[in-house]
């Protein structure tokens, strides 16, 4: 049949899907958010996608979310830490100075890391 053929797709099972049905499922436009090309926000800062105050309240209001955040923070940062030298022959004085610094902190560094990861997972700041 010339000029009046069917437009669509033939399936493996011998069926036929017409073009108007395919058009119902075709992606017309990307749903992806456009990235900020420049960082020209308020004083050079980009506005957060979600209000941080609402995110903090969500942590208090939803016990399941709070538990998930705390569990992930514990899994990521609460497994301990160790000083690993970046050079083959590390200076022992520098190691002792670092150990002395970490020992002098008011709060254990592991707890600080857990709090930072909790903040990152709940609000996104890692502060």
mmCIF file of N, CA and C in Angstrom:
data_model
loop_
_atom_site.group_PDB
_atom_site.id
_atom_site.type_symbol
_atom_site.label_atom_id
_atom_site.label_comp_id
_atom_site.label_asym_id
_atom_site.label_seq_id
_atom_site.Cartn_x
_atom_site.Cartn_y
_atom_site.Cartn_z
ATOM 1 N N UNK A 1 0.845 -1.168 0.000
ATOM 2 C CA UNK A 1 0.000 0.000 0.000
ATOM 3 C C UNK A 1 0.890 1.230 0.000
ATOM 4 N N UNK A 2 0.837 2.039 -1.005
ATOM 5 C CA UNK A 2 1.693 3.203 -1.136
ATOM 6 C C UNK A 2 1.073 4.414 -0.483
ATOM 7 N N UNK A 3 1.908 5.109 0.296
ATOM 8 C CA UNK A 3 1.481 6.381 0.868
ATOM 9 C C UNK A 3 0.487 6.258 2.000
ATOM 10 N N UNK A 4 -0.123 5.133 2.202
ATOM 11 C CA UNK A 4 -1.104 5.003 3.268
ATOM 12 C C UNK A 4 -0.735 3.916 4.251
ATOM 13 N N UNK A 5 0.587 3.663 4.414
ATOM 14 C CA UNK A 5 1.037 2.588 5.281
ATOM 15 C C UNK A 5 0.823 2.900 6.754
ATOM 16 N N UNK A 6 0.964 1.863 7.556
ATOM 17 C CA UNK A 6 0.822 2.011 9.000
ATOM 18 C C UNK A 6 2.111 2.572 9.578
ATOM 19 N N UNK A 7 1.988 3.433 10.560
ATOM 20 C CA UNK A 7 3.161 3.984 11.235
ATOM 21 C C UNK A 7 3.124 3.502 12.674
ATOM 22 N N UNK A 8 4.181 2.818 13.067
ATOM 23 C CA UNK A 8 4.259 2.273 14.409
ATOM 24 C C UNK A 8 5.401 1.290 14.503
ATOM 25 N N UNK A 9 5.300 0.365 15.447
ATOM 26 C CA UNK A 9 6.359 -0.618 15.671
ATOM 27 C C UNK A 9 5.741 -2.008 15.720
ATOM 28 N N UNK A 10 6.400 -2.938 15.021
ATOM 29 C CA UNK A 10 5.992 -4.341 15.082
ATOM 30 C C UNK A 10 6.711 -4.987 16.264
ATOM 31 N N UNK A 11 5.993 -5.767 17.048
ATOM 32 C CA UNK A 11 6.580 -6.430 18.213
ATOM 33 C C UNK A 11 7.114 -7.801 17.836
ATOM 34 N N UNK A 12 7.895 -8.418 18.733
ATOM 35 C CA UNK A 12 8.453 -9.751 18.489
ATOM 36 C C UNK A 12 7.363 -10.805 18.340
ATOM 37 N N UNK A 13 6.259 -10.590 19.031
ATOM 38 C CA UNK A 13 5.180 -11.586 18.987
ATOM 39 C C UNK A 13 4.267 -11.404 17.781
ATOM 40 N N UNK A 14 4.599 -10.454 16.905
ATOM 41 C CA UNK A 14 3.793 -10.258 15.713
ATOM 42 C C UNK A 14 2.722 -9.196 15.871
ATOM 43 N N UNK A 15 2.658 -8.583 17.018
ATOM 44 C CA UNK A 15 1.688 -7.518 17.233
ATOM 45 C C UNK A 15 2.170 -6.202 16.637
ATOM 46 N N UNK A 16 1.330 -5.196 16.734
ATOM 47 C CA UNK A 16 1.666 -3.887 16.188
ATOM 48 C C UNK A 16 1.233 -2.811 17.171
ATOM 49 N N UNK A 17 2.147 -1.864 17.438
ATOM 50 C CA UNK A 17 1.841 -0.742 18.326
ATOM 51 C C UNK A 17 1.827 0.514 17.471
ATOM 52 N N UNK A 18 0.644 1.149 17.315
ATOM 53 C CA UNK A 18 0.559 2.337 16.475
ATOM 54 C C UNK A 18 1.287 3.539 17.086
ATOM 55 N N UNK A 19 1.645 4.479 16.228
ATOM 56 C CA UNK A 19 2.406 5.654 16.637
ATOM 57 C C UNK A 19 1.680 6.470 17.695
ATOM 58 N N UNK A 20 0.373 6.609 17.614
ATOM 59 C CA UNK A 20 -0.347 7.420 18.598
ATOM 60 C C UNK A 20 -0.255 6.820 20.003
ATOM 61 N N UNK A 21 -0.163 5.488 20.111
ATOM 62 C CA UNK A 21 0.022 4.847 21.416
ATOM 63 C C UNK A 21 1.446 5.084 21.904
ATOM 64 N N UNK A 22 2.420 4.975 21.004
ATOM 65 C CA UNK A 22 3.812 5.241 21.378
ATOM 66 C C UNK A 22 3.985 6.675 21.870
ATOM 67 N N UNK A 23 3.282 7.603 21.236
ATOM 68 C CA UNK A 23 3.392 9.010 21.626
ATOM 69 C C UNK A 23 2.910 9.258 23.053
ATOM 70 N N UNK A 24 1.987 8.429 23.527
ATOM 71 C CA UNK A 24 1.508 8.583 24.902
ATOM 72 C C UNK A 24 2.614 8.322 25.920
ATOM 73 N N UNK A 25 3.572 7.469 25.562
ATOM 74 C CA UNK A 25 4.629 7.074 26.489
ATOM 75 C C UNK A 25 5.976 7.716 26.175
ATOM 76 N N UNK A 26 6.025 8.515 25.147
ATOM 77 C CA UNK A 26 7.292 9.139 24.757
ATOM 78 C C UNK A 26 7.639 10.260 25.732
ATOM 79 N N UNK A 27 8.892 10.351 26.078
ATOM 80 C CA UNK A 27 9.366 11.439 26.937
ATOM 81 C C UNK A 27 9.531 12.694 26.104
ATOM 82 N N UNK A 28 8.694 13.660 26.355
ATOM 83 C CA UNK A 28 8.723 14.877 25.555
ATOM 84 C C UNK A 28 9.847 15.816 25.976
ATOM 85 N N UNK A 29 10.111 15.846 27.272
ATOM 86 C CA UNK A 29 11.101 16.786 27.765
ATOM 87 C C UNK A 29 11.778 16.170 28.979
ATOM 88 N N UNK A 30 13.027 16.464 29.133
ATOM 89 C CA UNK A 30 13.783 15.941 30.266
ATOM 90 C C UNK A 30 13.208 16.474 31.569
ATOM 91 N N UNK A 31 13.130 15.598 32.565
ATOM 92 C CA UNK A 31 12.671 15.999 33.892
ATOM 93 C C UNK A 31 13.837 16.410 34.784
ATOM 94 N N UNK A 32 15.056 16.319 34.249
ATOM 95 C CA UNK A 32 16.246 16.645 35.025
ATOM 96 C C UNK A 32 16.295 18.140 35.285
ATOM 97 N N UNK A 33 16.649 18.488 36.505
ATOM 98 C CA UNK A 33 16.789 19.890 36.857
ATOM 99 C C UNK A 33 18.023 20.459 36.184
ATOM 100 N N UNK A 34 17.925 21.691 35.751
ATOM 101 C CA UNK A 34 19.093 22.320 35.150
ATOM 102 C C UNK A 34 20.069 22.720 36.243
ATOM 103 N N UNK A 35 21.342 22.504 35.973
ATOM 104 C CA UNK A 35 22.358 22.872 36.948
ATOM 105 C C UNK A 35 22.615 24.359 36.868
ATOM 106 N N UNK A 36 22.992 24.919 38.005
ATOM 107 C CA UNK A 36 23.351 26.322 38.030
ATOM 108 C C UNK A 36 24.672 26.481 37.286
ATOM 109 N N UNK A 37 24.670 27.282 36.258
ATOM 110 C CA UNK A 37 25.877 27.451 35.454
ATOM 111 C C UNK A 37 26.932 28.274 36.189
ATOM 112 N N UNK A 38 26.479 29.237 36.936
ATOM 113 C CA UNK A 38 27.427 30.027 37.715
ATOM 114 C C UNK A 38 26.935 30.065 39.151
ATOM 115 N N UNK A 39 27.805 30.375 40.041
ATOM 116 C CA UNK A 39 27.451 30.390 41.447
ATOM 117 C C UNK A 39 27.097 31.807 41.878
ATOM 118 N N UNK A 40 26.300 32.479 41.110
ATOM 119 C CA UNK A 40 25.931 33.853 41.407
ATOM 120 C C UNK A 40 24.605 33.878 42.149
ATOM 121 N N UNK A 41 24.650 33.576 43.418
ATOM 122 C CA UNK A 41 23.468 33.681 44.262
ATOM 123 C C UNK A 41 23.659 34.871 45.177
ATOM 124 N N UNK A 42 23.125 34.781 46.352
ATOM 125 C CA UNK A 42 23.286 35.823 47.346
ATOM 126 C C UNK A 42 24.740 35.856 47.785
ATOM 127 N N UNK A 43 25.436 36.908 47.479
ATOM 128 C CA UNK A 43 26.860 37.079 47.792
ATOM 129 C C UNK A 43 27.682 35.899 47.279
ATOM 130 N N UNK A 44 27.338 35.400 46.100
ATOM 131 C CA UNK A 44 28.084 34.309 45.497
ATOM 132 C C UNK A 44 27.694 32.929 45.982
ATOM 133 N N UNK A 45 26.641 32.816 46.796
ATOM 134 C CA UNK A 45 26.216 31.525 47.332
ATOM 135 C C UNK A 45 24.955 31.044 46.626
ATOM 136 N N UNK A 46 24.844 29.748 46.456
ATOM 137 C CA UNK A 46 23.666 29.149 45.835
ATOM 138 C C UNK A 46 22.661 28.819 46.928
ATOM 139 N N UNK A 47 21.410 29.150 46.696
ATOM 140 C CA UNK A 47 20.355 28.840 47.659
ATOM 141 C C UNK A 47 20.185 27.327 47.773
ATOM 142 N N UNK A 48 19.991 26.794 48.972
ATOM 143 C CA UNK A 48 19.759 25.354 49.105
ATOM 144 C C UNK A 48 18.417 24.966 48.483
ATOM 145 N N UNK A 49 18.333 23.716 48.022
ATOM 146 C CA UNK A 49 17.093 23.243 47.402
ATOM 147 C C UNK A 49 15.940 23.210 48.394
ATOM 148 N N UNK A 50 16.253 22.873 49.651
ATOM 149 C CA UNK A 50 15.223 22.762 50.681
ATOM 150 C C UNK A 50 15.602 23.653 51.853
ATOM 151 N N UNK A 51 14.604 24.162 52.535
ATOM 152 C CA UNK A 51 14.828 25.031 53.679
ATOM 153 C C UNK A 51 15.488 24.235 54.808
ATOM 154 N N UNK A 52 16.691 24.625 55.244
ATOM 155 C CA UNK A 52 17.380 23.887 56.304
ATOM 156 C C UNK A 52 16.583 23.803 57.606
ATOM 157 N N UNK A 53 15.801 24.817 57.918
ATOM 158 C CA UNK A 53 14.984 24.776 59.138
ATOM 159 C C UNK A 53 13.947 23.654 59.048
ATOM 160 N N UNK A 54 13.358 23.487 57.869
ATOM 161 C CA UNK A 54 12.392 22.398 57.688
ATOM 162 C C UNK A 54 13.068 21.037 57.787
ATOM 163 N N UNK A 55 14.284 20.931 57.241
ATOM 164 C CA UNK A 55 15.009 19.666 57.331
ATOM 165 C C UNK A 55 15.335 19.328 58.780
ATOM 166 N N UNK A 56 15.709 20.331 59.563
ATOM 167 C CA UNK A 56 16.010 20.100 60.980
ATOM 168 C C UNK A 56 14.745 19.683 61.732
ATOM 169 N N UNK A 57 13.619 20.305 61.414
ATOM 170 C CA UNK A 57 12.356 19.931 62.058
ATOM 171 C C UNK A 57 11.938 18.518 61.671
ATOM 172 N N UNK A 58 12.228 18.140 60.438
ATOM 173 C CA UNK A 58 11.878 16.791 59.975
ATOM 174 C C UNK A 58 12.618 15.741 60.793
ATOM 175 N N UNK A 59 13.828 16.047 61.170
ATOM 176 C CA UNK A 59 14.622 15.126 61.993
ATOM 177 C C UNK A 59 13.950 14.921 63.352
ATOM 178 N N UNK A 60 13.366 15.979 63.898
ATOM 179 C CA UNK A 60 12.702 15.883 65.201
ATOM 180 C C UNK A 60 11.307 15.272 65.097
ATOM 181 N N UNK A 61 10.627 15.514 63.991
ATOM 182 C CA UNK A 61 9.234 15.087 63.861
ATOM 183 C C UNK A 61 9.087 13.636 63.410
ATOM 184 N N UNK A 62 10.061 13.126 62.688
ATOM 185 C CA UNK A 62 9.945 11.787 62.116
ATOM 186 C C UNK A 62 10.992 10.875 62.753
ATOM 187 N N UNK A 63 10.545 10.004 63.638
ATOM 188 C CA UNK A 63 11.486 9.143 64.360
ATOM 189 C C UNK A 63 12.182 8.143 63.439
ATOM 190 N N UNK A 64 11.503 7.711 62.382
ATOM 191 C CA UNK A 64 12.128 6.773 61.448
ATOM 192 C C UNK A 64 13.274 7.449 60.695
ATOM 193 N N UNK A 65 13.026 8.680 60.267
ATOM 194 C CA UNK A 65 14.068 9.446 59.577
ATOM 195 C C UNK A 65 15.241 9.703 60.516
ATOM 196 N N UNK A 66 14.944 10.097 61.744
ATOM 197 C CA UNK A 66 16.000 10.376 62.723
ATOM 198 C C UNK A 66 16.842 9.128 62.978
ATOM 199 N N UNK A 67 16.187 7.997 63.125
ATOM 200 C CA UNK A 67 16.918 6.748 63.377
ATOM 201 C C UNK A 67 17.794 6.374 62.184
ATOM 202 N N UNK A 68 17.265 6.561 60.978
ATOM 203 C CA UNK A 68 18.038 6.248 59.774
ATOM 204 C C UNK A 68 19.263 7.152 59.658
ATOM 205 N N UNK A 69 19.081 8.439 59.932
ATOM 206 C CA UNK A 69 20.196 9.390 59.871
ATOM 207 C C UNK A 69 21.263 9.024 60.890
ATOM 208 N N UNK A 70 20.838 8.754 62.121
ATOM 209 C CA UNK A 70 21.805 8.422 63.176
ATOM 210 C C UNK A 70 22.514 7.099 62.893
ATOM 211 N N UNK A 71 21.796 6.132 62.353
ATOM 212 C CA UNK A 71 22.411 4.845 62.018
ATOM 213 C C UNK A 71 23.451 5.011 60.921
ATOM 214 N N UNK A 72 23.117 5.777 59.890
ATOM 215 C CA UNK A 72 24.077 5.984 58.806
ATOM 216 C C UNK A 72 25.298 6.745 59.303
ATOM 217 N N UNK A 73 25.094 7.759 60.131
ATOM 218 C CA UNK A 73 26.218 8.522 60.677
ATOM 219 C C UNK A 73 27.120 7.621 61.511
ATOM 220 N N UNK A 74 26.519 6.754 62.315
ATOM 221 C CA UNK A 74 27.300 5.824 63.135
ATOM 222 C C UNK A 74 28.068 4.837 62.257
ATOM 223 N N UNK A 75 27.419 4.345 61.206
ATOM 224 C CA UNK A 75 28.079 3.396 60.309
ATOM 225 C C UNK A 75 29.248 4.037 59.562
ATOM 226 N N UNK A 76 29.091 5.301 59.175
ATOM 227 C CA UNK A 76 30.131 5.974 58.395
ATOM 228 C C UNK A 76 31.265 6.474 59.279
ATOM 229 N N UNK A 77 30.936 7.162 60.367
ATOM 230 C CA UNK A 77 31.965 7.849 61.156
ATOM 231 C C UNK A 77 32.249 7.208 62.501
ATOM 232 N N UNK A 78 31.421 6.307 62.945
ATOM 233 C CA UNK A 78 31.569 5.776 64.292
ATOM 234 C C UNK A 78 32.328 4.472 64.395
ATOM 235 N N UNK A 79 33.034 4.111 63.350
ATOM 236 C CA UNK A 79 33.760 2.843 63.359
ATOM 237 C C UNK A 79 35.210 3.002 63.802
ATOM 238 N N UNK A 80 35.544 4.163 64.329
ATOM 239 C CA UNK A 80 36.913 4.417 64.773
ATOM 240 C C UNK A 80 37.727 5.084 63.682
ATOM 241 N N UNK A 81 38.903 5.498 64.055
ATOM 242 C CA UNK A 81 39.781 6.165 63.108
ATOM 243 C C UNK A 81 41.217 5.884 63.530
ATOM 244 N N UNK A 82 42.138 6.133 62.627
ATOM 245 C CA UNK A 82 43.551 5.965 62.944
ATOM 246 C C UNK A 82 44.368 6.931 62.095
ATOM 247 N N UNK A 83 45.519 7.316 62.613
ATOM 248 C CA UNK A 83 46.436 8.167 61.868
ATOM 249 C C UNK A 83 47.258 7.287 60.939
ATOM 250 N N UNK A 84 47.227 7.603 59.663
ATOM 251 C CA UNK A 84 47.985 6.838 58.679
ATOM 252 C C UNK A 84 48.950 7.802 57.997
ATOM 253 N N UNK A 85 50.245 7.548 58.090
ATOM 254 C CA UNK A 85 51.215 8.458 57.469
ATOM 255 C C UNK A 85 51.136 8.404 55.943
ATOM 256 N N UNK A 86 51.381 9.550 55.324
ATOM 257 C CA UNK A 86 51.368 9.633 53.868
ATOM 258 C C UNK A 86 52.752 9.411 53.277
ATOM 259 N N UNK A 87 53.767 9.407 54.117
ATOM 260 C CA UNK A 87 55.145 9.233 53.651
ATOM 261 C C UNK A 87 55.694 7.919 54.197
ATOM 262 N N UNK A 88 56.792 7.472 53.606
ATOM 263 C CA UNK A 88 57.387 6.197 54.020
ATOM 264 C C UNK A 88 58.007 6.256 55.413
ATOM 265 N N UNK A 89 58.661 7.353 55.727
ATOM 266 C CA UNK A 89 59.303 7.466 57.048
ATOM 267 C C UNK A 89 58.731 8.681 57.781
ATOM 268 N N UNK A 90 57.611 8.506 58.491
ATOM 269 C CA UNK A 90 56.966 9.640 59.161
ATOM 270 C C UNK A 90 57.782 10.123 60.362
ATOM 271 N N UNK A 91 57.620 11.405 60.656
ATOM 272 C CA UNK A 91 58.299 12.021 61.792
ATOM 273 C C UNK A 91 57.534 11.675 63.070
ATOM 274 N N UNK A 92 58.203 11.076 64.031
ATOM 275 C CA UNK A 92 57.556 10.665 65.278
ATOM 276 C C UNK A 92 57.112 11.861 66.098
ATOM 277 N N UNK A 93 57.840 12.970 66.012
ATOM 278 C CA UNK A 93 57.453 14.175 66.752
ATOM 279 C C UNK A 93 56.114 14.720 66.247
ATOM 280 N N UNK A 94 55.930 14.691 64.926
ATOM 281 C CA UNK A 94 54.660 15.158 64.365
ATOM 282 C C UNK A 94 53.511 14.249 64.786
ATOM 283 N N UNK A 95 53.753 12.963 64.809
ATOM 284 C CA UNK A 95 52.713 12.023 65.242
ATOM 285 C C UNK A 95 52.336 12.283 66.696
ATOM 286 N N UNK A 96 53.334 12.474 67.548
ATOM 287 C CA UNK A 96 53.072 12.756 68.957
ATOM 288 C C UNK A 96 52.317 14.069 69.123
ATOM 289 N N UNK A 97 52.660 15.072 68.307
ATOM 290 C CA UNK A 97 51.958 16.360 68.369
ATOM 291 C C UNK A 97 50.489 16.184 67.980
ATOM 292 N N UNK A 98 50.227 15.392 66.943
ATOM 293 C CA UNK A 98 48.845 15.135 66.531
ATOM 294 C C UNK A 98 48.075 14.366 67.593
ATOM 295 N N UNK A 99 48.694 13.344 68.147
ATOM 296 C CA UNK A 99 48.030 12.565 69.192
ATOM 297 C C UNK A 99 47.751 13.431 70.411
ATOM 298 N N UNK A 100 48.691 14.303 70.745
ATOM 299 C CA UNK A 100 48.497 15.223 71.867
ATOM 300 C C UNK A 100 47.334 16.175 71.585
ATOM 301 N N UNK A 101 47.257 16.655 70.335
ATOM 302 C CA UNK A 101 46.164 17.549 69.958
ATOM 303 C C UNK A 101 44.814 16.853 70.108
ATOM 304 N N UNK A 102 44.690 15.644 69.567
ATOM 305 C CA UNK A 102 43.422 14.928 69.645
ATOM 306 C C UNK A 102 43.063 14.564 71.081
ATOM 307 N N UNK A 103 44.061 14.266 71.896
ATOM 308 C CA UNK A 103 43.804 13.961 73.307
ATOM 309 C C UNK A 103 43.355 15.190 74.085
ATOM 310 N N UNK A 104 43.765 16.381 73.629
ATOM 311 C CA UNK A 104 43.434 17.607 74.360
ATOM 312 C C UNK A 104 42.042 18.149 74.036
ATOM 313 N N UNK A 105 41.383 17.598 73.037
ATOM 314 C CA UNK A 105 40.055 18.089 72.662
ATOM 315 C C UNK A 105 39.054 17.815 73.775
ATOM 316 N N UNK A 106 38.107 18.740 73.940
ATOM 317 C CA UNK A 106 37.077 18.562 74.964
ATOM 318 C C UNK A 106 36.186 17.365 74.652
ATOM 319 N N UNK A 107 35.955 17.147 73.370
ATOM 320 C CA UNK A 107 35.082 16.056 72.948
ATOM 321 C C UNK A 107 35.901 15.073 72.115
ATOM 322 N N UNK A 108 35.601 13.802 72.247
ATOM 323 C CA UNK A 108 36.308 12.778 71.493
ATOM 324 C C UNK A 108 36.108 13.010 69.999
ATOM 325 N N UNK A 109 37.174 12.869 69.226
ATOM 326 C CA UNK A 109 37.094 13.130 67.791
ATOM 327 C C UNK A 109 36.084 12.213 67.105
ATOM 328 N N UNK A 110 35.905 11.011 67.601
ATOM 329 C CA UNK A 110 34.906 10.104 67.021
ATOM 330 C C UNK A 110 33.506 10.685 67.157
ATOM 331 N N UNK A 111 33.205 11.289 68.302
ATOM 332 C CA UNK A 111 31.890 11.906 68.502
ATOM 333 C C UNK A 111 31.711 13.123 67.604
ATOM 334 N N UNK A 112 32.781 13.880 67.396
ATOM 335 C CA UNK A 112 32.715 15.040 66.502
ATOM 336 C C UNK A 112 32.417 14.577 65.076
ATOM 337 N N UNK A 113 33.071 13.515 64.640
ATOM 338 C CA UNK A 113 32.831 12.986 63.295
ATOM 339 C C UNK A 113 31.404 12.462 63.146
ATOM 340 N N UNK A 114 30.898 11.793 64.178
ATOM 341 C CA UNK A 114 29.517 11.296 64.139
ATOM 342 C C UNK A 114 28.536 12.462 64.067
ATOM 343 N N UNK A 115 28.777 13.512 64.854
ATOM 344 C CA UNK A 115 27.898 14.685 64.818
ATOM 345 C C UNK A 115 27.945 15.361 63.450
ATOM 346 N N UNK A 116 29.144 15.436 62.859
ATOM 347 C CA UNK A 116 29.268 16.045 61.536
ATOM 348 C C UNK A 116 28.502 15.234 60.494
ATOM 349 N N UNK A 117 28.611 13.916 60.548
ATOM 350 C CA UNK A 117 27.886 13.078 59.593
ATOM 351 C C UNK A 117 26.376 13.128 59.832
ATOM 352 N N UNK A 118 25.960 13.233 61.082
ATOM 353 C CA UNK A 118 24.532 13.387 61.382
ATOM 354 C C UNK A 118 24.015 14.678 60.767
ATOM 355 N N UNK A 119 24.787 15.746 60.900
ATOM 356 C CA UNK A 119 24.404 17.024 60.317
ATOM 357 C C UNK A 119 24.350 16.922 58.794
ATOM 358 N N UNK A 120 25.318 16.253 58.215
ATOM 359 C CA UNK A 120 25.351 16.117 56.756
ATOM 360 C C UNK A 120 24.136 15.349 56.250
ATOM 361 N N UNK A 121 23.788 14.273 56.923
ATOM 362 C CA UNK A 121 22.670 13.452 56.469
ATOM 363 C C UNK A 121 21.317 14.095 56.759
ATOM 364 N N UNK A 122 21.227 14.910 57.805
ATOM 365 C CA UNK A 122 19.931 15.502 58.151
ATOM 366 C C UNK A 122 19.686 16.824 57.435
ATOM 367 N N UNK A 123 20.687 17.695 57.405
ATOM 368 C CA UNK A 123 20.519 19.013 56.795
ATOM 369 C C UNK A 123 21.357 19.159 55.534
ATOM 370 N N UNK A 124 22.508 18.505 55.515
ATOM 371 C CA UNK A 124 23.360 18.561 54.338
ATOM 372 C C UNK A 124 24.542 19.490 54.460
ATOM 373 N N UNK A 125 24.850 19.945 55.666
ATOM 374 C CA UNK A 125 25.907 20.941 55.827
ATOM 375 C C UNK A 125 27.253 20.372 56.225
ATOM 376 N N UNK A 126 27.303 19.261 56.936
ATOM 377 C CA UNK A 126 28.545 18.685 57.449
ATOM 378 C C UNK A 126 29.305 19.714 58.286
ATOM 379 N N UNK A 127 28.582 20.338 59.213
ATOM 380 C CA UNK A 127 29.241 21.347 60.059
ATOM 381 C C UNK A 127 29.432 20.828 61.457
#
